[in-house]
Amino acid sequence: MSIFTTSEPPSTTHYRVSFPQPHTMLVTIDREKQRNSLPSYAHWEAHELFTWFDHEPSLLVAVVTGAGNKAFCAGQDLQEQNAKRGNESTASRKALLTHPPTGFMGLSQRKGIKPVLAAVNGFALGGGFEICLNCDIVVASPTAELGLPEAQVGLFAAAGGLPRLARTCGMQVATELALTCRRLSAQEALGLRLINRVSKSPESVVEECLAIASRIVQLSPDAILATRQGLRAAWENPSVQHATSQIAEMYTDRVVRGENFKIGVEAFVKKTKPQWVMPKI
């Protein structure tokens, strides 16, 4: 068990899980030889892992990246699908193509409680790009490339990426990217507001992403959770007023009456560093 957690994370075969700094989980897709593409079972492993993360009281932020420096995640393992195609029952073929309710790698359609950041260290294609489109903050290597190439192999981006792409950068740009399968450079993705920043170097992308996570976890845990949910509600809901009312109803009493509000105000008055308490999820 890590010194930073109160329980063991679920075991996985496709990911390396570490805790490089307080309140932070780092998940590394560990399939470098396959350009970190993911087989069907890996999505369910990640679903269990991020569900555990949301309910582990010592953790507040997760960072996801890929092994090596060439690929963040090249999407679904198409070799697995090709090898099993036609050799399985209808039910087995359906299971091969079915993601958990949280989507590709348990992230592309995840609502979740706590923020997840992406350190994009190379290709983020297909499902890999769909992960990024639903992460809370994205830092990309200057050598990263992002895109949805599914139409080239007779598929489409079915893990939540299409509506999120359109919501973020507009219908016309999203249509061009999805229907031409054009890859974006990190700088172009930054210009389209699909990522937050480009790292100083390919080697520093994880470090820079962890630095952002470190800034987040210095804040009130109650405020982190409420703020993230408020942003998510606005993104998912067409009515700003409805989103505001929804989050106010869920979090106002909890935050104002919570111990961390008292700790924060007292620390502000005394000009000391607040010693937050972790909330019960």
PDB file of N, CA and C in Angstrom, residues 2-46:
ATOM      1  N   SER A   2       0.503   2.272  -0.781  1.00  0.00           N
ATOM      2  CA  SER A   2       1.255   3.511  -0.816  1.00  0.00           C
ATOM      3  C   SER A   2       1.115   4.257   0.501  1.00  0.00           C
ATOM      4  N   ILE A   3       2.149   5.050   0.814  1.00  0.00           N
ATOM      5  CA  ILE A   3       2.065   5.895   2.013  1.00  0.00           C
ATOM      6  C   ILE A   3       1.028   6.994   1.838  1.00  0.00           C
ATOM      7  N   PHE A   4       0.575   7.210   0.601  1.00  0.00           N
ATOM      8  CA  PHE A   4      -0.372   8.274   0.326  1.00  0.00           C
ATOM      9  C   PHE A   4      -1.824   7.800   0.276  1.00  0.00           C
ATOM     10  N   THR A   5      -2.091   6.512   0.360  1.00  0.00           N
ATOM     11  CA  THR A   5      -3.460   6.016   0.244  1.00  0.00           C
ATOM     12  C   THR A   5      -3.839   5.175   1.450  1.00  0.00           C
ATOM     13  N   THR A   6      -5.152   5.050   1.664  1.00  0.00           N
ATOM     14  CA  THR A   6      -5.648   4.268   2.799  1.00  0.00           C
ATOM     15  C   THR A   6      -6.032   2.854   2.398  1.00  0.00           C
ATOM     16  N   SER A   7      -6.062   2.574   1.088  1.00  0.00           N
ATOM     17  CA  SER A   7      -6.425   1.236   0.608  1.00  0.00           C
ATOM     18  C   SER A   7      -5.658   0.936  -0.664  1.00  0.00           C
ATOM     19  N   GLU A   8      -5.623  -0.324  -1.045  1.00  0.00           N
ATOM     20  CA  GLU A   8      -4.922  -0.743  -2.252  1.00  0.00           C
ATOM     21  C   GLU A   8      -5.788  -0.479  -3.490  1.00  0.00           C
ATOM     22  N   PRO A   9      -5.194   0.039  -4.566  1.00  0.00           N
ATOM     23  CA  PRO A   9      -5.956   0.176  -5.813  1.00  0.00           C
ATOM     24  C   PRO A   9      -6.226  -1.194  -6.422  1.00  0.00           C
ATOM     25  N   PRO A  10      -7.235  -1.309  -7.268  1.00  0.00           N
ATOM     26  CA  PRO A  10      -7.477  -2.583  -7.954  1.00  0.00           C
ATOM     27  C   PRO A  10      -6.259  -2.976  -8.791  1.00  0.00           C
ATOM     28  N   SER A  11      -5.985  -4.257  -8.858  1.00  0.00           N
ATOM     29  CA  SER A  11      -4.863  -4.717  -9.673  1.00  0.00           C
ATOM     30  C   SER A  11      -5.212  -4.574 -11.157  1.00  0.00           C
ATOM     31  N   THR A  12      -4.205  -4.258 -11.972  1.00  0.00           N
ATOM     32  CA  THR A  12      -4.409  -4.100 -13.408  1.00  0.00           C
ATOM     33  C   THR A  12      -3.275  -4.792 -14.161  1.00  0.00           C
ATOM     34  N   THR A  13      -3.543  -5.131 -15.405  1.00  0.00           N
ATOM     35  CA  THR A  13      -2.521  -5.753 -16.248  1.00  0.00           C
ATOM     36  C   THR A  13      -2.041  -4.818 -17.346  1.00  0.00           C
ATOM     37  N   HIS A  14      -2.748  -3.702 -17.563  1.00  0.00           N
ATOM     38  CA  HIS A  14      -2.424  -2.817 -18.673  1.00  0.00           C
ATOM     39  C   HIS A  14      -1.974  -1.427 -18.230  1.00  0.00           C
ATOM     40  N   TYR A  15      -1.902  -1.200 -16.921  1.00  0.00           N
ATOM     41  CA  TYR A  15      -1.558   0.125 -16.414  1.00  0.00           C
ATOM     42  C   TYR A  15      -0.558   0.017 -15.269  1.00  0.00           C
ATOM     43  N   ARG A  16       0.304   1.027 -15.172  1.00  0.00           N
ATOM     44  CA  ARG A  16       1.139   1.205 -14.004  1.00  0.00           C
ATOM     45  C   ARG A  16       0.515   2.307 -13.152  1.00  0.00           C
ATOM     46  N   VAL A  17       0.311   2.020 -11.897  1.00  0.00           N
ATOM     47  CA  VAL A  17      -0.333   2.973 -10.996  1.00  0.00           C
ATOM     48  C   VAL A  17       0.678   3.381  -9.929  1.00  0.00           C
ATOM     49  N   SER A  18       0.864   4.688  -9.767  1.00  0.00           N
ATOM     50  CA  SER A  18       1.795   5.186  -8.763  1.00  0.00           C
ATOM     51  C   SER A  18       1.217   6.437  -8.116  1.00  0.00           C
ATOM     52  N   PHE A  19       1.874   6.870  -7.050  1.00  0.00           N
ATOM     53  CA  PHE A  19       1.410   8.024  -6.286  1.00  0.00           C
ATOM     54  C   PHE A  19       2.630   8.935  -6.048  1.00  0.00           C
ATOM     55  N   PRO A  20       2.991   9.741  -7.048  1.00  0.00           N
ATOM     56  CA  PRO A  20       4.251  10.475  -7.018  1.00  0.00           C
ATOM     57  C   PRO A  20       4.287  11.649  -6.052  1.00  0.00           C
ATOM     58  N   GLN A  21       3.126  12.094  -5.608  1.00  0.00           N
ATOM     59  CA  GLN A  21       3.051  13.220  -4.682  1.00  0.00           C
ATOM     60  C   GLN A  21       1.737  13.116  -3.913  1.00  0.00           C
ATOM     61  N   PRO A  22       1.612  13.824  -2.794  1.00  0.00           N
ATOM     62  CA  PRO A  22       0.403  13.684  -1.977  1.00  0.00           C
ATOM     63  C   PRO A  22      -0.884  13.950  -2.751  1.00  0.00           C
ATOM     64  N   HIS A  23      -1.892  13.119  -2.482  1.00  0.00           N
ATOM     65  CA  HIS A  23      -3.255  13.283  -3.004  1.00  0.00           C
ATOM     66  C   HIS A  23      -3.355  13.115  -4.514  1.00  0.00           C
ATOM     67  N   THR A  24      -2.326  12.527  -5.145  1.00  0.00           N
ATOM     68  CA  THR A  24      -2.285  12.438  -6.604  1.00  0.00           C
ATOM     69  C   THR A  24      -1.994  11.014  -7.054  1.00  0.00           C
ATOM     70  N   MET A  25      -2.802  10.527  -8.004  1.00  0.00           N
ATOM     71  CA  MET A  25      -2.577   9.219  -8.611  1.00  0.00           C
ATOM     72  C   MET A  25      -2.093   9.414 -10.048  1.00  0.00           C
ATOM     73  N   LEU A  26      -1.023   8.718 -10.419  1.00  0.00           N
ATOM     74  CA  LEU A  26      -0.510   8.732 -11.784  1.00  0.00           C
ATOM     75  C   LEU A  26      -0.771   7.374 -12.418  1.00  0.00           C
ATOM     76  N   VAL A  27      -1.504   7.374 -13.537  1.00  0.00           N
ATOM     77  CA  VAL A  27      -1.833   6.145 -14.253  1.00  0.00           C
ATOM     78  C   VAL A  27      -1.113   6.178 -15.602  1.00  0.00           C
ATOM     79  N   THR A  28      -0.262   5.202 -15.838  1.00  0.00           N
ATOM     80  CA  THR A  28       0.493   5.120 -17.087  1.00  0.00           C
ATOM     81  C   THR A  28       0.024   3.923 -17.894  1.00  0.00           C
ATOM     82  N   ILE A  29      -0.470   4.167 -19.099  1.00  0.00           N
ATOM     83  CA  ILE A  29      -0.859   3.078 -19.991  1.00  0.00           C
ATOM     84  C   ILE A  29       0.408   2.327 -20.371  1.00  0.00           C
ATOM     85  N   ASP A  30       0.459   1.040 -20.047  1.00  0.00           N
ATOM     86  CA  ASP A  30       1.716   0.292 -20.122  1.00  0.00           C
ATOM     87  C   ASP A  30       1.700  -0.718 -21.269  1.00  0.00           C
ATOM     88  N   ARG A  31       1.516  -0.209 -22.495  1.00  0.00           N
ATOM     89  CA  ARG A  31       1.530  -1.072 -23.685  1.00  0.00           C
ATOM     90  C   ARG A  31       2.326  -0.361 -24.786  1.00  0.00           C
ATOM     91  N   GLU A  32       3.555  -0.011 -24.459  1.00  0.00           N
ATOM     92  CA  GLU A  32       4.363   0.810 -25.351  1.00  0.00           C
ATOM     93  C   GLU A  32       4.569   0.150 -26.711  1.00  0.00           C
ATOM     94  N   LYS A  33       4.771  -1.170 -26.749  1.00  0.00           N
ATOM     95  CA  LYS A  33       5.001  -1.855 -28.020  1.00  0.00           C
ATOM     96  C   LYS A  33       3.780  -1.812 -28.919  1.00  0.00           C
ATOM     97  N   GLN A  34       2.603  -1.648 -28.330  1.00  0.00           N
ATOM     98  CA  GLN A  34       1.357  -1.548 -29.106  1.00  0.00           C
ATOM     99  C   GLN A  34       0.911  -0.089 -29.243  1.00  0.00           C
ATOM    100  N   ARG A  35       1.847   0.855 -29.095  1.00  0.00           N
ATOM    101  CA  ARG A  35       1.564   2.294 -29.123  1.00  0.00           C
ATOM    102  C   ARG A  35       0.492   2.656 -28.099  1.00  0.00           C
ATOM    103  N   ASN A  36       0.482   1.892 -27.012  1.00  0.00           N
ATOM    104  CA  ASN A  36      -0.454   2.107 -25.906  1.00  0.00           C
ATOM    105  C   ASN A  36      -1.915   2.029 -26.343  1.00  0.00           C
ATOM    106  N   SER A  37      -2.165   1.257 -27.415  1.00  0.00           N
ATOM    107  CA  SER A  37      -3.557   0.949 -27.759  1.00  0.00           C
ATOM    108  C   SER A  37      -4.104  -0.015 -26.710  1.00  0.00           C
ATOM    109  N   LEU A  38      -5.422  -0.029 -26.548  1.00  0.00           N
ATOM    110  CA  LEU A  38      -6.026  -0.773 -25.449  1.00  0.00           C
ATOM    111  C   LEU A  38      -6.925  -1.898 -25.942  1.00  0.00           C
ATOM    112  N   PRO A  39      -6.744  -3.102 -25.414  1.00  0.00           N
ATOM    113  CA  PRO A  39      -7.677  -4.200 -25.697  1.00  0.00           C
ATOM    114  C   PRO A  39      -8.962  -4.009 -24.904  1.00  0.00           C
ATOM    115  N   SER A  40      -9.953  -4.789 -25.221  1.00  0.00           N
ATOM    116  CA  SER A  40     -11.287  -4.591 -24.651  1.00  0.00           C
ATOM    117  C   SER A  40     -11.300  -4.663 -23.124  1.00  0.00           C
ATOM    118  N   TYR A  41     -10.572  -5.615 -22.555  1.00  0.00           N
ATOM    119  CA  TYR A  41     -10.620  -5.791 -21.110  1.00  0.00           C
ATOM    120  C   TYR A  41     -10.019  -4.609 -20.364  1.00  0.00           C
ATOM    121  N   ALA A  42      -9.099  -3.877 -21.004  1.00  0.00           N
ATOM    122  CA  ALA A  42      -8.421  -2.761 -20.341  1.00  0.00           C
ATOM    123  C   ALA A  42      -9.384  -1.644 -19.956  1.00  0.00           C
ATOM    124  N   HIS A  43     -10.463  -1.474 -20.719  1.00  0.00           N
ATOM    125  CA  HIS A  43     -11.429  -0.421 -20.391  1.00  0.00           C
ATOM    126  C   HIS A  43     -12.123  -0.716 -19.058  1.00  0.00           C
ATOM    127  N   TRP A  44     -12.407  -1.976 -18.818  1.00  0.00           N
ATOM    128  CA  TRP A  44     -13.084  -2.354 -17.579  1.00  0.00           C
ATOM    129  C   TRP A  44     -12.123  -2.285 -16.398  1.00  0.00           C
ATOM    130  N   GLU A  45     -10.858  -2.606 -16.629  1.00  0.00           N
ATOM    131  CA  GLU A  45      -9.859  -2.429 -15.572  1.00  0.00           C
ATOM    132  C   GLU A  45      -9.780  -0.963 -15.152  1.00  0.00           C
ATOM    133  N   ALA A  46      -9.724  -0.074 -16.140  1.00  0.00           N
ATOM    134  CA  ALA A  46      -9.620   1.352 -15.839  1.00  0.00           C
ATOM    135  C   ALA A  46     -10.892   1.879 -15.175  1.00  0.00           C
TER     136      ALA A  46
END
